[in-house]
Coordinates of C-alpha atoms in Angstrom, one line a residue:
M1 CA 7.2 114.4 178.0
T2 CA 7.5 115.0 181.8
L3 CA 10.3 113.7 183.9
L4 CA 7.9 111.3 185.5
D5 CA 7.0 109.8 182.1
C6 CA 10.7 109.4 181.3
L7 CA 11.3 107.6 184.6
D8 CA 8.3 105.4 184.0
E9 CA 9.6 104.3 180.6
L10 CA 13.1 103.7 182.0
V11 CA 11.6 101.5 184.7
R12 CA 9.9 99.4 182.0
W13 CA 13.2 99.0 180.2
V14 CA 15.2 98.3 183.3
V15 CA 12.8 95.7 184.6
I16 CA 13.8 93.2 181.8
A17 CA 17.5 93.5 182.5
S18 CA 17.1 93.4 186.3
S19 CA 14.8 90.4 186.3
T20 CA 17.3 88.6 184.1
V21 CA 20.1 89.3 186.5
A22 CA 17.9 88.1 189.4
F23 CA 17.1 84.9 187.5
R24 CA 20.7 84.1 186.8
T25 CA 21.8 84.9 190.3
A26 CA 19.2 82.4 191.6
L27 CA 20.9 79.7 189.5
L28 CA 24.4 80.5 190.7
P29 CA 24.5 77.8 193.5
V30 CA 23.5 75.2 190.9
L31 CA 26.4 76.3 188.7
I32 CA 28.9 76.2 191.5
L33 CA 27.8 72.7 192.5
Q34 CA 28.0 71.5 188.9
R35 CA 31.5 73.0 188.5
K36 CA 32.7 71.1 191.6
Q37 CA 31.3 67.8 190.4
T38 CA 32.7 68.2 186.8
K39 CA 36.1 69.0 188.3
R40 CA 35.9 65.7 190.3
I41 CA 34.8 63.9 187.1
S42 CA 37.8 65.3 185.2
Q43 CA 40.1 64.0 188.0
F44 CA 38.6 60.5 188.1
L45 CA 38.1 60.1 184.3
P46 CA 41.7 59.0 183.5
K47 CA 41.3 56.1 185.9
L48 CA 38.2 54.7 184.3
P49 CA 38.1 52.1 181.5
P50 CA 37.3 53.2 178.0
F51 CA 33.7 54.0 177.0
W52 CA 33.9 51.6 174.1
P53 CA 35.2 48.0 174.3
P54 CA 38.9 47.9 173.2
Q55 CA 39.7 45.9 170.1
G56 CA 40.2 42.2 170.9
S57 CA 38.6 42.5 174.4
G58 CA 35.7 40.3 173.5
R59 CA 33.3 42.6 175.4
S60 CA 30.1 43.9 173.9
V61 CA 29.1 47.6 174.2
I62 CA 26.6 46.8 176.9
D63 CA 29.2 44.8 178.9
Q64 CA 31.7 47.6 178.5
F65 CA 29.1 50.1 179.7
K66 CA 28.4 47.9 182.8
L67 CA 32.1 47.7 183.5
F68 CA 32.5 51.5 183.1
R69 CA 29.6 52.1 185.5
K70 CA 30.8 49.6 188.0
E71 CA 34.3 51.1 188.1
R72 CA 32.9 54.7 188.3
K73 CA 30.9 53.8 191.4
A74 CA 33.8 51.8 192.9
I75 CA 36.2 54.8 192.9
G76 CA 33.5 57.3 193.9
C77 CA 33.3 59.2 190.6
P78 CA 30.2 61.5 190.4
S79 CA 27.4 60.7 187.8
F80 CA 28.1 62.0 184.3
L81 CA 24.7 63.6 184.4
W82 CA 26.3 66.5 186.3
V83 CA 28.1 67.5 183.1
P84 CA 24.9 68.8 181.3
A85 CA 23.0 69.5 184.5
Y86 CA 23.4 73.3 184.7
F87 CA 23.2 73.7 180.9
S88 CA 19.9 71.7 180.9
I89 CA 18.3 74.0 183.5
Q90 CA 19.7 77.2 182.1
I91 CA 18.7 76.5 178.5
S92 CA 15.2 75.4 179.5
C93 CA 14.7 78.7 181.5
F94 CA 16.3 80.7 178.7
F95 CA 13.8 79.5 176.1
L96 CA 10.9 80.0 178.5
W97 CA 12.0 83.5 179.3
I98 CA 12.9 84.6 175.7
T99 CA 9.6 83.2 174.3
S100 CA 7.7 85.0 177.1
V101 CA 9.3 88.3 176.3
R102 CA 8.8 87.7 172.6
R103 CA 5.1 87.0 173.1
M104 CA 4.8 90.2 175.2
S105 CA 6.5 92.2 172.5
L106 CA 4.4 90.8 169.6
T107 CA 1.1 91.3 171.6
H108 CA 2.2 94.9 172.4
H109 CA 2.2 94.5 176.1
P110 CA 1.6 97.8 177.8
G111 CA 4.8 99.8 178.0
F112 CA 6.7 97.7 175.5
D113 CA 6.1 100.1 172.6
S114 CA 7.5 103.0 174.5
G115 CA 9.6 101.5 177.2
G116 CA 12.9 101.4 175.4
A117 CA 15.9 103.9 175.3
L118 CA 18.5 105.2 172.9
W119 CA 18.0 103.6 169.5
F120 CA 15.5 101.0 170.6
Q121 CA 12.6 103.1 171.8
D122 CA 10.0 100.5 170.7
L123 CA 10.8 97.1 172.2
T124 CA 8.1 95.4 170.0
E125 CA 10.0 96.2 166.8
I126 CA 12.6 94.1 165.1
P127 CA 16.1 95.7 164.5
N128 CA 15.9 98.3 161.8
G129 CA 17.3 101.6 160.6
L130 CA 20.9 102.8 160.8
Y131 CA 21.5 101.4 164.3
G132 CA 19.6 98.2 163.6
P133 CA 22.7 95.9 163.3
L134 CA 24.0 97.0 166.7
F135 CA 21.9 94.5 168.7
P136 CA 22.6 91.5 166.4
F137 CA 26.3 92.4 166.5
L138 CA 26.2 92.6 170.3
I139 CA 24.4 89.3 170.6
A140 CA 26.9 87.5 168.2
G141 CA 29.9 89.1 169.9
L142 CA 28.8 88.2 173.4
H143 CA 28.0 84.6 172.4
Y144 CA 31.4 84.2 170.9
T145 CA 33.2 85.6 173.9
N146 CA 31.1 83.5 176.3
T147 CA 32.1 80.3 174.3
Q148 CA 35.8 81.1 174.6
I149 CA 35.6 81.7 178.3
T150 CA 33.5 78.6 179.0
F151 CA 35.9 76.3 177.2
T152 CA 38.9 77.9 178.9
A153 CA 37.3 77.2 182.3
S154 CA 36.0 73.7 181.6
S155 CA 37.9 70.7 183.1
V156 CA 36.2 67.7 181.5
H157 CA 37.0 68.8 177.9
K158 CA 40.8 68.8 178.7
V159 CA 40.7 65.0 179.4
D160 CA 41.8 62.9 176.4
K161 CA 38.5 60.9 176.3
F162 CA 36.5 64.1 175.7
A163 CA 39.1 66.2 173.8
E164 CA 37.8 65.4 170.2
L165 CA 34.2 65.7 171.2
A166 CA 34.8 69.0 173.0
K167 CA 36.7 70.4 170.0
A168 CA 33.9 69.6 167.6
Y169 CA 31.3 71.1 169.9
K170 CA 33.4 74.3 170.3
T171 CA 33.7 74.6 166.5
F172 CA 29.9 74.2 166.2
L173 CA 29.3 77.0 168.8
N174 CA 31.8 79.3 167.0
L175 CA 30.0 78.8 163.7
L176 CA 26.7 79.4 165.5
T177 CA 27.9 82.9 166.0
V178 CA 27.2 83.8 162.4
A179 CA 23.7 82.2 162.5
L180 CA 22.8 84.1 165.7
Y181 CA 23.7 87.4 164.1
F182 CA 21.2 86.9 161.3
L183 CA 18.6 85.3 163.6
S184 CA 18.7 88.4 165.8
F185 CA 17.2 90.5 162.9
Q186 CA 14.0 88.5 163.2
M187 CA 13.4 89.0 166.9
P188 CA 11.8 91.9 168.8
Q189 CA 14.2 94.2 170.5
G190 CA 12.6 93.3 173.8
S191 CA 13.8 89.7 173.4
L192 CA 17.2 90.9 172.3
L193 CA 17.5 93.1 175.4
Y194 CA 17.0 90.0 177.6
W195 CA 19.4 88.0 175.5
A196 CA 22.1 90.6 175.6
T197 CA 21.7 90.9 179.4
N198 CA 21.8 87.1 179.8
L199 CA 25.0 86.7 177.8
S200 CA 26.6 89.7 179.6
F201 CA 25.8 88.1 182.9
S202 CA 27.3 84.8 181.8
I203 CA 30.6 86.4 180.8
A204 CA 30.8 88.3 184.1
Q205 CA 29.9 85.2 186.1
Q206 CA 32.5 83.0 184.3
S207 CA 35.2 85.7 184.7
I208 CA 34.5 86.0 188.4
L209 CA 34.4 82.2 189.1
N210 CA 37.6 81.7 187.1
H211 CA 39.5 84.2 189.3
P212 CA 42.1 82.3 191.4
V213 CA 41.0 83.8 194.7
V214 CA 37.3 83.2 194.1
S215 CA 37.9 79.8 192.7
A216 CA 39.9 78.8 195.8
K217 CA 37.3 80.2 198.2
L218 CA 34.6 78.2 196.5
G219 CA 36.7 75.0 196.2
L220 CA 36.7 74.9 192.4
Q221 CA 40.5 74.6 192.0
G222 CA 41.7 71.2 190.9
N223 CA 43.9 69.0 193.2
D224 CA 44.5 65.4 193.8
T225 CA 43.0 65.1 197.3
V226 CA 39.8 63.8 195.9
Q227 CA 41.6 60.9 194.3
K228 CA 43.4 60.1 197.5
E229 CA 40.2 60.3 199.5
A230 CA 38.6 57.8 197.1
G231 CA 41.0 55.2 198.6
N232 CA 42.9 54.3 195.5
P233 CA 46.2 52.8 196.6
I234 CA 48.0 53.4 193.4
L235 CA 48.0 57.1 194.0
T236 CA 50.3 56.9 197.1
N237 CA 53.4 58.3 195.4
I238 CA 52.0 59.2 192.0
N239 CA 52.0 63.0 192.6
E240 CA 55.8 62.8 193.1
A241 CA 56.1 61.8 189.4
Q242 CA 56.3 64.9 187.1
L243 CA 57.5 65.0 183.5
T244 CA 59.3 68.1 182.2
D245 CA 58.0 69.1 178.7
S246 CA 61.0 70.3 176.7
S247 CA 58.6 72.2 174.3
S248 CA 57.1 74.2 177.2
K249 CA 60.3 75.7 178.6
G250 CA 60.6 73.3 181.6
R251 CA 56.9 73.4 182.5
L252 CA 55.9 70.5 184.7
I253 CA 53.1 68.3 183.4
S254 CA 50.8 66.3 185.7
V255 CA 51.1 62.5 185.2
H256 CA 47.4 62.3 184.8
N257 CA 47.7 64.2 181.5
L258 CA 50.2 61.7 180.1
T259 CA 49.3 59.0 177.6
P260 CA 49.8 55.3 178.6
K261 CA 52.9 55.2 176.4
E262 CA 54.4 58.2 178.1
L263 CA 53.6 56.8 181.5
V264 CA 55.4 53.5 180.7
A265 CA 58.4 55.5 179.4
L266 CA 58.5 57.5 182.6
S267 CA 58.2 54.4 184.8
A268 CA 61.1 52.8 182.9
K269 CA 63.3 55.7 183.9
Y270 CA 62.3 55.1 187.6
L271 CA 63.0 51.4 187.2
S272 CA 66.4 52.0 185.7
G273 CA 67.2 54.2 188.7
G274 CA 66.0 51.6 191.1
H275 CA 62.9 53.4 192.2
K276 CA 60.4 50.6 191.9
E277 CA 58.0 52.3 194.4
K278 CA 57.6 55.2 192.1
S279 CA 57.3 53.2 188.8
I280 CA 54.5 50.9 190.0
P281 CA 51.8 53.6 190.4
L282 CA 52.6 55.0 187.0
L283 CA 52.2 51.5 185.4
R284 CA 48.9 51.0 187.2
L285 CA 47.7 54.3 185.9
A286 CA 48.8 53.4 182.4
L287 CA 46.7 50.2 182.6
E288 CA 43.7 52.1 184.0
K289 CA 43.9 54.3 180.9
D290 CA 44.4 51.4 178.6
P291 CA 43.6 48.0 180.1
E292 CA 44.9 46.3 177.0
Y293 CA 48.4 47.8 177.0
L294 CA 50.5 44.6 177.1
Q295 CA 53.9 46.3 177.6
A296 CA 52.6 48.1 180.7
M297 CA 51.2 44.8 182.0
I298 CA 54.5 43.0 181.6
I299 CA 56.7 45.7 183.0
L300 CA 54.3 46.0 186.0
G301 CA 54.6 42.3 186.5
Q302 CA 58.4 42.6 186.4
A303 CA 58.4 45.5 188.9
L304 CA 56.1 43.6 191.3
Y305 CA 58.3 40.6 191.1
Q306 CA 61.3 42.7 192.1
K307 CA 59.3 43.9 195.1
D308 CA 58.7 40.2 196.0
Q309 CA 55.0 40.5 195.3
F310 CA 55.0 37.3 193.3
A311 CA 51.3 36.5 193.3
E312 CA 50.2 39.8 191.9
A313 CA 53.2 39.8 189.5
A314 CA 52.1 36.4 188.1
K315 CA 48.5 37.7 187.6
Y316 CA 49.6 40.5 185.3
L317 CA 52.2 38.4 183.5
E318 CA 49.8 35.5 182.9
E319 CA 47.1 37.8 181.6
A320 CA 49.6 39.4 179.2
A321 CA 50.8 35.9 178.0
S322 CA 47.2 34.8 177.6
K323 CA 46.2 37.8 175.5
L324 CA 49.3 37.4 173.3
L325 CA 48.6 33.7 172.7
D326 CA 45.0 34.5 171.7
A327 CA 46.4 36.9 169.2
C328 CA 48.8 34.3 167.7
P329 CA 51.7 36.8 167.4
T330 CA 53.9 36.8 164.4
E331 CA 55.6 40.2 164.6
V332 CA 59.1 40.3 166.2
A333 CA 58.0 42.7 169.0
E334 CA 54.9 40.6 169.8
V335 CA 56.9 37.4 170.0
D336 CA 59.4 39.0 172.2
L337 CA 56.7 40.2 174.6
L338 CA 55.3 36.7 174.7
I339 CA 58.8 35.3 175.6
V340 CA 59.3 37.8 178.3
A341 CA 55.7 37.5 179.8
S342 CA 56.0 33.7 179.8
Q343 CA 59.5 33.8 181.4
W344 CA 58.6 36.1 184.2
A345 CA 55.2 34.4 184.8
G346 CA 57.1 31.1 185.2
V347 CA 59.6 32.4 187.8
S348 CA 56.8 34.2 189.6
N349 CA 54.9 31.0 190.0
I350 CA 58.0 29.0 191.0
R351 CA 58.8 31.6 193.7
Q352 CA 55.3 31.0 195.1
G353 CA 55.9 27.2 195.2
K354 CA 53.7 26.6 192.2
T355 CA 56.4 24.7 190.3
S356 CA 54.1 22.9 187.9
E357 CA 52.4 26.2 186.8
G358 CA 55.8 27.9 186.5
I359 CA 57.2 25.1 184.3
T360 CA 54.2 25.3 182.0
H361 CA 55.0 28.9 181.2
L362 CA 58.7 28.3 180.7
E363 CA 58.0 25.2 178.6
R364 CA 56.0 27.4 176.3
V365 CA 59.1 29.3 175.4
A366 CA 61.2 26.1 175.1
H367 CA 58.8 24.8 172.5
M368 CA 58.9 28.0 170.5
E369 CA 61.1 28.4 167.4
E370 CA 64.4 30.1 168.2
P371 CA 64.0 33.8 167.3
E372 CA 66.4 35.6 164.9
D373 CA 66.2 39.0 166.6
P374 CA 69.2 39.4 168.9
K375 CA 67.1 40.9 171.7
S376 CA 64.4 38.3 171.5
K377 CA 67.1 35.6 171.3
A378 CA 68.7 36.8 174.6
H379 CA 65.3 36.6 176.3
Y380 CA 64.7 33.2 174.8
L381 CA 68.0 31.9 176.1
D382 CA 67.3 33.3 179.6
A383 CA 64.0 31.4 179.6
L384 CA 65.8 28.2 178.5
V385 CA 68.2 28.5 181.4
L386 CA 65.3 28.9 183.9
Y387 CA 63.4 26.1 182.3
S388 CA 66.4 23.8 182.5
S389 CA 66.9 24.6 186.2
A390 CA 63.2 24.0 186.9
I391 CA 62.9 20.6 185.2
F392 CA 66.3 19.4 186.5
N393 CA 65.0 19.9 190.1
E394 CA 62.0 17.8 189.1
G395 CA 64.3 14.9 188.1
R396 CA 64.3 15.5 184.3
R397 CA 68.1 15.6 184.1
D398 CA 68.6 14.6 180.5
E399 CA 66.0 17.0 179.2
A400 CA 67.5 19.8 181.2
A401 CA 71.0 19.1 179.8
K402 CA 69.5 19.1 176.2
Y403 CA 68.3 22.7 176.6
L404 CA 71.4 23.8 178.4
R405 CA 73.5 22.6 175.4
R406 CA 71.5 24.9 173.2
V407 CA 72.2 27.8 175.5
V408 CA 76.0 27.0 175.8
A409 CA 76.2 27.0 172.0
Y410 CA 75.6 30.8 172.1
D411 CA 76.9 31.6 175.6
P412 CA 79.8 29.5 176.9
A413 CA 79.4 31.2 180.3
F414 CA 76.7 28.6 181.1
S415 CA 79.1 25.7 180.5
E416 CA 79.6 25.2 184.3
L417 CA 75.9 24.8 184.7
L418 CA 75.8 22.2 182.0
K419 CA 78.7 20.3 183.5
Q420 CA 77.0 20.2 186.9
C421 CA 73.8 19.1 185.2
E422 CA 75.6 16.2 183.6
E423 CA 77.3 15.0 186.7
D424 CA 75.7 12.0 188.3
D425 CA 76.1 13.1 191.9
T426 CA 74.5 16.5 191.5
D427 CA 71.2 16.7 193.3
T428 CA 70.2 20.3 192.2
I429 CA 71.4 22.7 189.6
P430 CA 72.4 26.2 190.9
T431 CA 70.1 28.9 189.8
S432 CA 71.8 32.0 191.1
S433 CA 73.5 32.9 187.8
S434 CA 70.4 32.2 185.7
S435 CA 68.1 34.0 188.1
N436 CA 70.3 37.1 187.9
S437 CA 69.5 37.3 184.2
T438 CA 65.8 37.9 185.1
H439 CA 66.5 40.7 187.5
K440 CA 66.8 43.2 184.7
T441 CA 63.6 44.8 183.5
S442 CA 63.2 44.1 179.8

């Protein structure tokens, strides 16, 4: 065989690999665009309502989907069709390409039977002989490596809502490695050459795009500017809130990765330190992650009340009280939440001048059975003091005195209020002492 013949065969072999690289390079802009869009989706996703209607919400699957789509568009979140976009294009081209190469191999396209190199001289043959398992092993190994790199780079699968689904899909792809190894023994070596080149390019491409310098140049690194640009007012100070994870040697964790329960716990720390402006964004985020989280709803109402935002505070507190009433609470914790929600909803309405609405909420507590739990009883007595003050100012002196006597039986500190209530010449009952009891976040 002359040197010219050798070069001619080498060109036939190289053309498959080079055309594969050219094809994947042409798709690179689509991949970069998809990576940017999925990064945006991963940042917006924690702020969207659940995919499925929460228990007790009364919404159907269709209604929940409409709500989800409405909220997604409202905050500027890209379409979720971007998630499978690149994969859909790539897999379609992959099957078209590999079946074309396979057909050329099986029909003994000119040059395929002598266009190989090393141990695969004939590209029309399936793997065989001593070196036969090399190609299948290469295909399986490259597939497994590509799967690990892809899931390391992905943003969406790190979000709680996708975590379980992504974990199952990754397990499936890992198990597919074994199937691909045996499947490769049934394919012409020409197809395997394309497949190996395609997987090698994928690994190289992912590794380059994941490099910090390249990622920054292309705008693929995650940040919170997208969320601020979306005009969401709750994110004003949210990036100042970081939680130290004791199990990760002091590593700071983004608040967007915290669960609603953890967000409420962190907001409580800020509230106890007097930082209401930092606690409110965390509570809003907790409710966006779980719109049915009653404790977050109530604490947010309390925080807003302390910021003199009485109308918005009443909205959250009344919603929490309504949901609790619908559930007919019997557990101690639920009853306590109902007492607190009703108490603060009452004072929020009264501070707006909506006295009758406020009295309605406080009256609800007054008509409840006195709780045995010490914490609940303290909240219950606070509500009775506020209710007494409100109805006294409405001219219901005797009824106000009746409820204050129940309070004084447990706390003599309110004896002075009862005395003033019972005096004929008293026009109003002071509320400063009782109001102070509501200025502590429960």
